[in-house]
Coordinates of C-alpha atoms in Angstrom, one line a residue:
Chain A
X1 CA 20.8 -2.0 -36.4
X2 CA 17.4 -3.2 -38.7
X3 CA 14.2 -2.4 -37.1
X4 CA 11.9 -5.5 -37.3
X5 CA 8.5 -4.6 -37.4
X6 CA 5.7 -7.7 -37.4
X7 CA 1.6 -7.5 -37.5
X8 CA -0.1 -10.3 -35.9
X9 CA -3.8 -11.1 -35.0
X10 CA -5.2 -13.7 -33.2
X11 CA -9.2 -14.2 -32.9
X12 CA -10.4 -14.7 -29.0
X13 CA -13.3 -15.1 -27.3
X14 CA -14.8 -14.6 -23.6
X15 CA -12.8 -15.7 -20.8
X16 CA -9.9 -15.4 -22.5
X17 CA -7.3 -12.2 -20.6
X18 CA -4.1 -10.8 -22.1
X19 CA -1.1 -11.3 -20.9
X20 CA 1.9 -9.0 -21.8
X21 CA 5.5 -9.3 -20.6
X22 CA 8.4 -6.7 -22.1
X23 CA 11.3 -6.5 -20.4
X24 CA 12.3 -3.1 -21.7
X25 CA 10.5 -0.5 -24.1
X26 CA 6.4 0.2 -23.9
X27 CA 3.5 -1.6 -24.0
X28 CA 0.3 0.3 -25.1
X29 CA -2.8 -1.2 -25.1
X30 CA -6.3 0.2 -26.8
X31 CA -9.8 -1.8 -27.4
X32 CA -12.1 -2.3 -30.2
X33 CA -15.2 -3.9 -31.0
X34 CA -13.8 -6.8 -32.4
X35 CA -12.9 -10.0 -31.1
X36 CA -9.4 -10.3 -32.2
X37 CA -6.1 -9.0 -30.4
X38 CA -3.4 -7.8 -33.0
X39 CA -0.3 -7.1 -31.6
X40 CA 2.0 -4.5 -33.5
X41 CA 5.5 -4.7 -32.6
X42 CA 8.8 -2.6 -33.5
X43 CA 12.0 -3.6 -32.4
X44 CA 16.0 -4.3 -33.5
X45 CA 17.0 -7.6 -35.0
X46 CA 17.5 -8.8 -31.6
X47 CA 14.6 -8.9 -30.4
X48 CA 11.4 -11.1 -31.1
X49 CA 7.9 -11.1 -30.1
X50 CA 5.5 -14.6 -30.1
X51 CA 1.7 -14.7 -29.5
X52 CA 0.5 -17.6 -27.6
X53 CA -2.7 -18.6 -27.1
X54 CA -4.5 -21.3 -25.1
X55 CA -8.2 -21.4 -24.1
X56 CA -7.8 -19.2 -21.1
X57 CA -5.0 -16.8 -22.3
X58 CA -3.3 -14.4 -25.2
X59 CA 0.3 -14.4 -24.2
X60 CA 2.4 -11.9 -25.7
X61 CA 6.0 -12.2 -24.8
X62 CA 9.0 -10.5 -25.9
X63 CA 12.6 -11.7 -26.3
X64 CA 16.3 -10.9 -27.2
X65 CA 18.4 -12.8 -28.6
X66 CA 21.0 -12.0 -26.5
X67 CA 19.2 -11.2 -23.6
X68 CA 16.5 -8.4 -23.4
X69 CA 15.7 -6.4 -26.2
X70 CA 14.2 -2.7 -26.4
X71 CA 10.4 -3.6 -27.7
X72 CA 7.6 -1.0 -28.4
X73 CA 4.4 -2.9 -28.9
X74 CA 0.9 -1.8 -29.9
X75 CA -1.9 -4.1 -28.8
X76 CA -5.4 -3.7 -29.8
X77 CA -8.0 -6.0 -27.8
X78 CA -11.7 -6.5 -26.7
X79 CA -12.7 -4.4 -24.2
X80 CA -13.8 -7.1 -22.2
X81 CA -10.8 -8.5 -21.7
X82 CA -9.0 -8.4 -18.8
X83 CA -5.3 -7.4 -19.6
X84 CA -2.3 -8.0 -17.0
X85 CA 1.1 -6.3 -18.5
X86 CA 4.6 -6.3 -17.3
X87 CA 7.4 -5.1 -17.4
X88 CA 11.5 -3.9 -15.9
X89 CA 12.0 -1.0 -18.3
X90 CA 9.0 -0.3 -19.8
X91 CA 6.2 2.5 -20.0
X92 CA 2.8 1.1 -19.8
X93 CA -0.6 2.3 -20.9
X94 CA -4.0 1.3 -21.2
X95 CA -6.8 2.8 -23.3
X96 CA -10.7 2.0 -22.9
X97 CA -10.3 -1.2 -20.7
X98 CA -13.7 -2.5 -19.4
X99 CA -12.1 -5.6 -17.7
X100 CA -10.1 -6.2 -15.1
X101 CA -6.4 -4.6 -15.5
X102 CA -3.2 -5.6 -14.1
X103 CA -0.1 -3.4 -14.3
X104 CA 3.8 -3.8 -12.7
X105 CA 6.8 -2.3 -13.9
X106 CA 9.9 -1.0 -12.3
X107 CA 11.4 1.9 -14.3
X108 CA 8.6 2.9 -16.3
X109 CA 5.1 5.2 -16.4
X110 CA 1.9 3.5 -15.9
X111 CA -1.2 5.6 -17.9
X112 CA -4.7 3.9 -17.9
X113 CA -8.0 4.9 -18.6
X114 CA -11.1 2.5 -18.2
X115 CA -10.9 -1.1 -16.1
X116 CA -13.7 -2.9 -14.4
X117 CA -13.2 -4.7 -11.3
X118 CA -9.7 -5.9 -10.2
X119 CA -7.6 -2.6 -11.5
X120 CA -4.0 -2.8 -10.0
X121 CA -1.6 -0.5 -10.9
X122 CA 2.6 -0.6 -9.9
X123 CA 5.6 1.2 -10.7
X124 CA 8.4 1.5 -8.3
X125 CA 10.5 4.4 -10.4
X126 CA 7.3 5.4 -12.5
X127 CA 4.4 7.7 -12.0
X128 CA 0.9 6.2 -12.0
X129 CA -2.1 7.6 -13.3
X130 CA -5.9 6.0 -13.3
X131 CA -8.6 8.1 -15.1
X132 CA -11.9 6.7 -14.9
X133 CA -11.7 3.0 -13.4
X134 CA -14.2 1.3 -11.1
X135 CA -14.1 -1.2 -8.7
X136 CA -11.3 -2.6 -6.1
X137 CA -8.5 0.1 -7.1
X138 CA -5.0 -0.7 -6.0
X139 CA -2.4 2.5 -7.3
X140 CA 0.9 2.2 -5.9
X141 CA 4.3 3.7 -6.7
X142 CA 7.2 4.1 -4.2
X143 CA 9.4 7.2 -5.9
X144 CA 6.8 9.2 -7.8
X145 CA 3.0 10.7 -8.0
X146 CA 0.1 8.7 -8.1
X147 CA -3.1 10.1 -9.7
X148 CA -6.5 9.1 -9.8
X149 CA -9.2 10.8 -11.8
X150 CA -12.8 10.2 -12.2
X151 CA -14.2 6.6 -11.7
X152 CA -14.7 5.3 -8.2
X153 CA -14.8 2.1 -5.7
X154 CA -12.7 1.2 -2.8
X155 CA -9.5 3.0 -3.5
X156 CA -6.0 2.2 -2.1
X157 CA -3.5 4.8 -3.2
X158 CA 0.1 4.7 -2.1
X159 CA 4.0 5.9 -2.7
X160 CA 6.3 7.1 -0.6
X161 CA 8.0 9.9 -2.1
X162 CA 5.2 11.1 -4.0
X163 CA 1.9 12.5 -4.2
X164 CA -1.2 11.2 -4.1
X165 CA -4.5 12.7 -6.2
X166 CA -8.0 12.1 -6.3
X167 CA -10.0 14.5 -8.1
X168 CA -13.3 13.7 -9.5
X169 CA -13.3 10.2 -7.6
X170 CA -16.6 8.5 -6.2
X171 CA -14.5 6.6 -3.9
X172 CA -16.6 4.1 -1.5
X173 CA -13.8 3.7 0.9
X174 CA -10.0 5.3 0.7
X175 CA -6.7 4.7 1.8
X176 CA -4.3 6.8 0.6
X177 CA -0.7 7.3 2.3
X178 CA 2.5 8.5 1.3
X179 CA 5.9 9.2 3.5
X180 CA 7.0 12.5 1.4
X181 CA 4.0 14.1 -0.1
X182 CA 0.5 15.4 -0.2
X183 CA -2.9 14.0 -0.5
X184 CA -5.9 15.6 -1.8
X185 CA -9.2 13.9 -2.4
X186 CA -11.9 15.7 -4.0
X187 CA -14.9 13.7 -4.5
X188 CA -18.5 12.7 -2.8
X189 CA -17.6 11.4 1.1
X190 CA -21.0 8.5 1.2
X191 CA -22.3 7.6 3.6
X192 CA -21.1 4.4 6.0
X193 CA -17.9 5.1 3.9
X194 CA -14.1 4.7 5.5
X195 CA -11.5 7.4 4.5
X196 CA -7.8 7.6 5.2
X197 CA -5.1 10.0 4.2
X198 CA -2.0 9.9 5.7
X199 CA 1.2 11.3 5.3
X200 CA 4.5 12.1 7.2
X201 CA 5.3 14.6 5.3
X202 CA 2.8 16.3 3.4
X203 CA 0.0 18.4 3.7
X204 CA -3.6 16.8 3.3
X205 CA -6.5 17.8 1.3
X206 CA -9.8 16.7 1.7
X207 CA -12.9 18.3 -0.2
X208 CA -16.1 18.2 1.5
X209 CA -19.3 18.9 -0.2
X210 CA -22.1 20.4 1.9
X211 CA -24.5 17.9 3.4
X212 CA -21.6 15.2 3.6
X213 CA -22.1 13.1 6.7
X214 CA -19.4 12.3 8.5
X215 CA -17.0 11.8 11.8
X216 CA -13.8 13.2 11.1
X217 CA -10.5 12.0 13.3
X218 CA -7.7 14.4 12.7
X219 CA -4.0 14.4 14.2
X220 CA -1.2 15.4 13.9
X221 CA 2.2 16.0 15.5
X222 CA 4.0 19.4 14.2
X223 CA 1.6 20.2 11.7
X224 CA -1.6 22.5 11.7
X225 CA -5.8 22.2 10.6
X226 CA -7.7 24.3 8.7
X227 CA -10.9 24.7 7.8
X228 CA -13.2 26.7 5.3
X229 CA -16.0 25.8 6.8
X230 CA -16.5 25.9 11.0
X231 CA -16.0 22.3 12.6
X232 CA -17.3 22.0 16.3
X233 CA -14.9 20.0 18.0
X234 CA -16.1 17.1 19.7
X235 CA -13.1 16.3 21.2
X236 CA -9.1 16.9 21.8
X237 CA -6.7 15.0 23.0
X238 CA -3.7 15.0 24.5
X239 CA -1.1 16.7 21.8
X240 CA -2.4 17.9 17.9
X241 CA -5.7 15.1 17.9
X242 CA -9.4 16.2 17.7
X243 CA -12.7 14.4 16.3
X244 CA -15.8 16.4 14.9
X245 CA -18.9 15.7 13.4
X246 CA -20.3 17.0 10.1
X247 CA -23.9 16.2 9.2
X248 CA -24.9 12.7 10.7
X249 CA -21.5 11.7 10.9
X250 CA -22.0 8.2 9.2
X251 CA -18.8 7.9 7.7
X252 CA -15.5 7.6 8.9
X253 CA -13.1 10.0 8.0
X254 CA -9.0 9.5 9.3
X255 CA -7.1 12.4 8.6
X256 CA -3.4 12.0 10.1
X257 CA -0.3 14.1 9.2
X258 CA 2.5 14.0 11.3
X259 CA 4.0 17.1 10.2
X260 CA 1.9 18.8 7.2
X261 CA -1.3 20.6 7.4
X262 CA -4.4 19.4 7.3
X263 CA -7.2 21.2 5.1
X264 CA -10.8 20.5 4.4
X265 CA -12.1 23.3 1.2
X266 CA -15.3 23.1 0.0
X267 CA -15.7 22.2 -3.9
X268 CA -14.6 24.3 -6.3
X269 CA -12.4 26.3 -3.3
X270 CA -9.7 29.0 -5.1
X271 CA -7.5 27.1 -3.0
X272 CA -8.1 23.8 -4.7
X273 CA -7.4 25.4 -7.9
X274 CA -4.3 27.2 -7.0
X275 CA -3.1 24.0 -5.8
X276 CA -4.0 21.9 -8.8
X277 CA -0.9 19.9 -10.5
Chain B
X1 CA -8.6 10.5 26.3
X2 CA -9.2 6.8 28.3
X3 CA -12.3 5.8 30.3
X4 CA -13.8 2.6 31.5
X5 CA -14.4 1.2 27.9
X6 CA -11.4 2.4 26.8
X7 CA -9.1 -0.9 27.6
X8 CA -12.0 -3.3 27.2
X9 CA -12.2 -2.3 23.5
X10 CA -9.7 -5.4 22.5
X11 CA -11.6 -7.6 24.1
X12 CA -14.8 -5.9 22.3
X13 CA -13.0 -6.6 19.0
X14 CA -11.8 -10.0 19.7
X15 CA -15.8 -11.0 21.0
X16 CA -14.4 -11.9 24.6
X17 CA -16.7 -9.7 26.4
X18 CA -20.3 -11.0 28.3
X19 CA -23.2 -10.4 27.0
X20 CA -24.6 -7.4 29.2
X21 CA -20.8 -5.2 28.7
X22 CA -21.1 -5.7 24.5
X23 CA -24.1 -4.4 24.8
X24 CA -23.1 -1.9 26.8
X25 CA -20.3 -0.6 25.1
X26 CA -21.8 -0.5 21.9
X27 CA -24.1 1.9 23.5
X28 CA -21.1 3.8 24.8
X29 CA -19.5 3.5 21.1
X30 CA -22.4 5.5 19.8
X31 CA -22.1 8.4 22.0
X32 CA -18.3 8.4 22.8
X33 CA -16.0 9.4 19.4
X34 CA -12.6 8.8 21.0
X35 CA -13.5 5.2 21.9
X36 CA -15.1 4.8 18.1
X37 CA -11.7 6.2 16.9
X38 CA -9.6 4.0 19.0
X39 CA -11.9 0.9 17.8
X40 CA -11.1 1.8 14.4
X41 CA -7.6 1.8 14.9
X42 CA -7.4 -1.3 16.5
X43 CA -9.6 -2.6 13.4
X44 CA -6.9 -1.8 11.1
X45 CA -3.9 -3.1 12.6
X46 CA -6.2 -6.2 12.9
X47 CA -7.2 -6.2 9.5
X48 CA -3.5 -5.3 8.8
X49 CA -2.5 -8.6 10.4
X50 CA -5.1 -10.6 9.1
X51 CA -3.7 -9.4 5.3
X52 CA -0.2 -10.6 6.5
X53 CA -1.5 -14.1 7.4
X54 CA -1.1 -16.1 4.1
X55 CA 2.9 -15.4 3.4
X56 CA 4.2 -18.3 5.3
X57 CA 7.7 -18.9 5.0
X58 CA 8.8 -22.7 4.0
X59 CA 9.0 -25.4 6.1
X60 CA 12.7 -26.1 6.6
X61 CA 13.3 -21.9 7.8
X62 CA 10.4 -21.7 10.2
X63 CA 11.8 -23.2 13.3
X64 CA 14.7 -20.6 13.2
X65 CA 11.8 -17.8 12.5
X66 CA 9.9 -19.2 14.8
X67 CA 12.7 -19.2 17.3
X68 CA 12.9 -15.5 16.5
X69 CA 9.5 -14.4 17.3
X70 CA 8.5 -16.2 19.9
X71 CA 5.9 -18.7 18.0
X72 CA 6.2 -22.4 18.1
X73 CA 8.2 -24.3 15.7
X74 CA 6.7 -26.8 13.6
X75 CA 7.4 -30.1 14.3
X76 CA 9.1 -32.5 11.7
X77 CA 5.9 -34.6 10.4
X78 CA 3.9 -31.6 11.0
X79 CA 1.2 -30.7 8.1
X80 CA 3.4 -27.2 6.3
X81 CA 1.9 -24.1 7.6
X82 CA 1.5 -23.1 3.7
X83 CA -1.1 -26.3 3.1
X84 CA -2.9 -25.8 6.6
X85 CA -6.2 -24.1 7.0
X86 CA -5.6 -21.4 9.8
X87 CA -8.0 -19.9 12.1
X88 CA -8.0 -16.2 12.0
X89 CA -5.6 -14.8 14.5
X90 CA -6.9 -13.3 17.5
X91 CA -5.1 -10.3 18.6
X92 CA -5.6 -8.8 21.9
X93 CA -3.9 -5.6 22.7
X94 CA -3.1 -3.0 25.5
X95 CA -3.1 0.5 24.0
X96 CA 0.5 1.3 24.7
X97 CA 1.2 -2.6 23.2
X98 CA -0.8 -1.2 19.8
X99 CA 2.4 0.0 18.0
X100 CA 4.4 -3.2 19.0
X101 CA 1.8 -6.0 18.0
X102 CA 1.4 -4.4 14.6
X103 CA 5.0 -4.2 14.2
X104 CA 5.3 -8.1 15.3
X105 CA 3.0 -9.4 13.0
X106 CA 4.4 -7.7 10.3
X107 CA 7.8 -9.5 11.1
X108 CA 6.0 -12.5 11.0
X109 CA 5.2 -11.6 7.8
X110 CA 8.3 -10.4 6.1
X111 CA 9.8 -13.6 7.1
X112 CA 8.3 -14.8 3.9
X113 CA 11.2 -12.3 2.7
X114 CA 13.5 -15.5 3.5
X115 CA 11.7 -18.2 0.6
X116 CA 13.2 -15.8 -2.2
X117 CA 17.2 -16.7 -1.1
X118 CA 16.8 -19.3 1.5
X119 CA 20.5 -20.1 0.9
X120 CA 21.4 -16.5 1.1
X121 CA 25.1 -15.8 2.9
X122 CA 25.2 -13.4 5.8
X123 CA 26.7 -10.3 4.1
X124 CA 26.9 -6.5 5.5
X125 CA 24.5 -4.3 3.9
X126 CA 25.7 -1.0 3.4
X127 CA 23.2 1.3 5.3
X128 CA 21.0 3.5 3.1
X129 CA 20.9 6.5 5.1
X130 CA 22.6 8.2 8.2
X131 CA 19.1 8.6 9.8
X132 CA 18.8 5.2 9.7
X133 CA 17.3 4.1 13.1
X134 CA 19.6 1.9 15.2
X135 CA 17.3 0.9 17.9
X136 CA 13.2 0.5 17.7
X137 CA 11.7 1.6 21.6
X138 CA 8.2 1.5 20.6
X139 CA 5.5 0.2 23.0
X140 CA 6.7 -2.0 25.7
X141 CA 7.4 -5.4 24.2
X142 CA 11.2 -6.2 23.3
X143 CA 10.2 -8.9 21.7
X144 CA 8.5 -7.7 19.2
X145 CA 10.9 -4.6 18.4
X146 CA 13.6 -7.8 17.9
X147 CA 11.5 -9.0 15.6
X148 CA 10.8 -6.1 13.1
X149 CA 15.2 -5.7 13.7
X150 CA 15.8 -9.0 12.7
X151 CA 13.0 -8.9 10.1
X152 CA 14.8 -5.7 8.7
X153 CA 18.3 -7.2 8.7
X154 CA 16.5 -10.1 6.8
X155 CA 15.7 -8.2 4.0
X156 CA 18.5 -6.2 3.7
X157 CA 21.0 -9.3 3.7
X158 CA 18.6 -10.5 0.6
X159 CA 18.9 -6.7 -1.0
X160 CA 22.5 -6.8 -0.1
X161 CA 23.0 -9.9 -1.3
X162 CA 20.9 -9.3 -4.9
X163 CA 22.0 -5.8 -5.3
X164 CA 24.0 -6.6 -8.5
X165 CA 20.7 -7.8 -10.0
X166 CA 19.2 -4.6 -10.0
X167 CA 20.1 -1.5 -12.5
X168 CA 22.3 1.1 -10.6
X169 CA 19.2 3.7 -10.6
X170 CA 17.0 1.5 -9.2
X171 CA 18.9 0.6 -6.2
X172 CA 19.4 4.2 -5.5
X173 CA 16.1 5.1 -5.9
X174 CA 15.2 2.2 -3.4
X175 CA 18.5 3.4 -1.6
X176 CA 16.4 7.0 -1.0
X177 CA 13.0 6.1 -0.1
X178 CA 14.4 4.0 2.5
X179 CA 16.5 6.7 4.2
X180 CA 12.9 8.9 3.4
X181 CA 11.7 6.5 5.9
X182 CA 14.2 5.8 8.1
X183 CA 14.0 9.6 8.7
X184 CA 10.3 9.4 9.1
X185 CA 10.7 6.7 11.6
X186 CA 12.9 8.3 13.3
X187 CA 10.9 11.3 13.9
X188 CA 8.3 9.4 14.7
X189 CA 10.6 7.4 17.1
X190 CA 11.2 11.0 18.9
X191 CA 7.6 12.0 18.9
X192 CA 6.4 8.7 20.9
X193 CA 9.2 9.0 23.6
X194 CA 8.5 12.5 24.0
X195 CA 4.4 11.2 24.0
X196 CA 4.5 7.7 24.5
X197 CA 0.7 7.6 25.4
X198 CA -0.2 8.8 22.0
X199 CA -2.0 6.4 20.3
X200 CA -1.8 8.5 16.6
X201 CA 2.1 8.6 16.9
X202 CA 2.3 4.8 18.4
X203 CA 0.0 3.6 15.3
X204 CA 2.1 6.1 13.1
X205 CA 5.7 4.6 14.2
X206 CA 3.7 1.3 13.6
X207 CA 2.8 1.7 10.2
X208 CA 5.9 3.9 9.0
X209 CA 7.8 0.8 10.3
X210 CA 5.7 -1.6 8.3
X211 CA 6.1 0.7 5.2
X212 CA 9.8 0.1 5.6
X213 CA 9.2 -3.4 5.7
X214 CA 7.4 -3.7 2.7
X215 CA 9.6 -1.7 0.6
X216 CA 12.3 -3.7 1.7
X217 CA 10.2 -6.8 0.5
X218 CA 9.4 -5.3 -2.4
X219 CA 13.1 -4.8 -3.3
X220 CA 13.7 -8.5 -2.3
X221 CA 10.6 -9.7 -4.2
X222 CA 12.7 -7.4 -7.3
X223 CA 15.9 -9.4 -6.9
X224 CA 14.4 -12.2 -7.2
X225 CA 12.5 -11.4 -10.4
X226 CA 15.8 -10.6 -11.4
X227 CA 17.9 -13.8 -10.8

């Protein structure tokens, strides 16, 4: 089977976003300076690729001509512009977005770095990994890891039979929950902030740098706490549920894990290391 | 862990309470952590809810919904609840009611589940796991554990039903994390009736539940993608 290969680009200006749809194969988006998207494309005979544009919107789409073809396609855009890519079969990633970023595929890896405001990420069967994003941040898998590094906002993380990272995160508020796996968040706790990990499963990690403020809620079921640091207990409750106070307590910190331990380490802890993925 | 805020903290939430006791108990709130952490809790299966609100299911499968979870049916004539401006809910709860109201409202919610195959036939579903729960006995409304059943069985007819849209891999990975939580709820399911005053576990059951739920939507809302 030929491999068609095509070279398009389309000038653009501000307001316009990017919309990407490939059934099966990988998208991979990276920015420039100019205003112009060119979209790079490789696939079999079968299989075509048309740029639309209208005064809102760059839609790339991609089609078989008997039914869905395999489709690798390189797209190079502003970095202003705001991107939203999907896909069934299809590995996604996204390089030096400053815009808002969209992501959904099914059987596929999601990898971006940058986005600005709006930056949701989904793969059921794929991993997802966020380095350096800020804003609302929306990471969700169901069967694999999700990972967040550097950047910050309000963060929701979650999978269900996966793991769940935040390392290097200035996250304003968190949820991060997973059924089968850990959680680890290691990054500034502010002040006034909300914080939630949660897992069945897994342990939880959180890292808390001295002269963090915070109440801390911690249960559990048929797991176990520990600390590196000594926590006065405020108060128990009935079964594996305490609350403490570190600092001035301003922010809310949930810790729950039915049956996984629960850690707080202090930055740069041996333990943090040994655990790193 | 309860004292004489303790069951006043819905009505806190919901701004039922007289002057004199808000001001009061936000006094109390200050000084007492357990009451703070129950507050919080309520606030997010509240704000839970409130997320839910917008997925209406269409007009002509509401009144069987409806039926289902105890809500009234729209009328015929009646403005659809999809063009309608709603109030917010207001959600008023008895701690031991927490796990059960949350579970509720996410049935309501799921029924949206039904707009992707409204002309779905009842088929079996084969179950995804042995540890599959056969009967919810969280908190003390029946009602509401109905609900999240039917709301389940929903779902699953539309997953039964679309299966063949899906590739093999992805309906066994689906398959898997839905037995991951069926086992979860389960142990949850132990933990509360060996506990059932525990608000963690009740809120954990809760939300465990709802994660089932929205898998299961998610692997409708698939199907549909698919078709």
């Amino acid at each position: 089977m030929a491999l068609v290969q095509t070279d398009t680009t389309v000038a653009v200006e501000r307001g316009q976003r990017l919309q990407v749809s490939a059934h099966t194969g990988e998208i991979v988006v990276k920015t420039w300076a100019r205003n112009a998207v060119r979209v790079q494309s490789a696939t079999s005979d079968r299989g075509r690729v048309a740029v639309v544009t209208s005064a809102t919107v760059v839609r790339v789409r991609t089609e078989g001509r008997h039914g869905p073809a395999s489709i690798e396609l390189q797209i190079t855009a502003p970095a202003w512009m705001a991107v939203d890519l999907s896909g069934v079969y299809t590995d996604i990633s996204v390089a030096g977005a400053g815009g808002p970023v969209a992501v959904e595929t099914v059987q596929g890896d999601v990898d971006v770095e940058g986005g600005v405001g709006l930056v949701s990420l989904r793969s059921v069967q794929g991993s997802v990994t966020l380095r350096r994003a800020k804003g609302r941040i929306e990471v969700h898998s169901v069967n694999e890891d999700v990972e967040v590094l550097g950047g910050g906002g309000e963060i929701e993380a979650e999978t269900v039979n996966g793991d769940i990272t935040l390392n290097g995160v200035a996250a304003s508020s968190l949820t991060a929950t997973t059924v089968n796996g850990e959680v680890e968040y290691d990054g500034p706790i502010r002040d006034g902030g909300r914080y939630s990990l949660s897992s069945h499963n897994g342990d939880l990690t959180l890292t808390v740098a001295p002269g963090t403020n915070a109440s801390v809620s911690v249960s559990t079921f048929n797991g176990e706490f520990e600390s590196e640091f000594p926590v006065t207990l405020k108060e128990t409750r009935k079964g594996k549920r305490f609350s403490f106070t570190i600092g001035a307590g301003s922010a809310q910190v949930t810790l729950e894990s039915f049956q996984g331990t629960i850690s707080l380490i202090r930055p740069g802890s041996s333990r943090a290391e040994h655990d790193d993925h | 862990m309860s004292d004489q805020w303790t069951d006043r903290l819905s009505e806190y939430l919901d701004g039922d309470l007289p002057e004199a006791e808000h001001a009061a108990l936000e006094a109390h709130l200050a000084e007492c952590p357990t009451c703070a952490s129950v507050l919080n809790e309520l606030r997010r299966v509240v704000g839970r809810a409130r997320a839910l609100e917008p997925r209406s299911p269409v007009h002509e499968l509401w009144p069987g919904i409806a039926a289902r979870i105890g809500a009234t049916a729209a009328l015929p004539g009646v403005e659809p609840l999809a063009g309608r401006r709603r109030p917010l809910r207001r959600l008023s709860f008895s701690l031991p009611q927490l796990a059960a109201a949350g579970i509720a409202l996410t049935a309501i919610s799921s029924a949206a589940a039904w707009m992707l195959h409204p002309d779905m036939p009842a088929v079996a579903v084969s179950s995804p796991s042995p540890a599959r729960p056969s009967a919810i006995s969280v908190g003390s409304n029946p009602t509401a554990a109905q609900s999240y059943a039917a709301a389940v069985d929903d779902l699953e007819r539309v997953l039964a039903a679309g299966r063949g849209q899906l590739d093999t891999a992805t309906v066994r990975v689906i398959e898997q994390n839905l037995a991951v939580i069926d086992r979860a709820i389960v142990q949850a399911q132990r933990a509360v009736l060996a506990d059932s005053a525990n608000l963690y576990l009740n809120s954990h059951l809760a939300e465990t539940m709802r994660r089932k739920l929205e898998l299961l939507r998610q692997a409708a809302a698939l199907v549909s993608t698919m078709s």
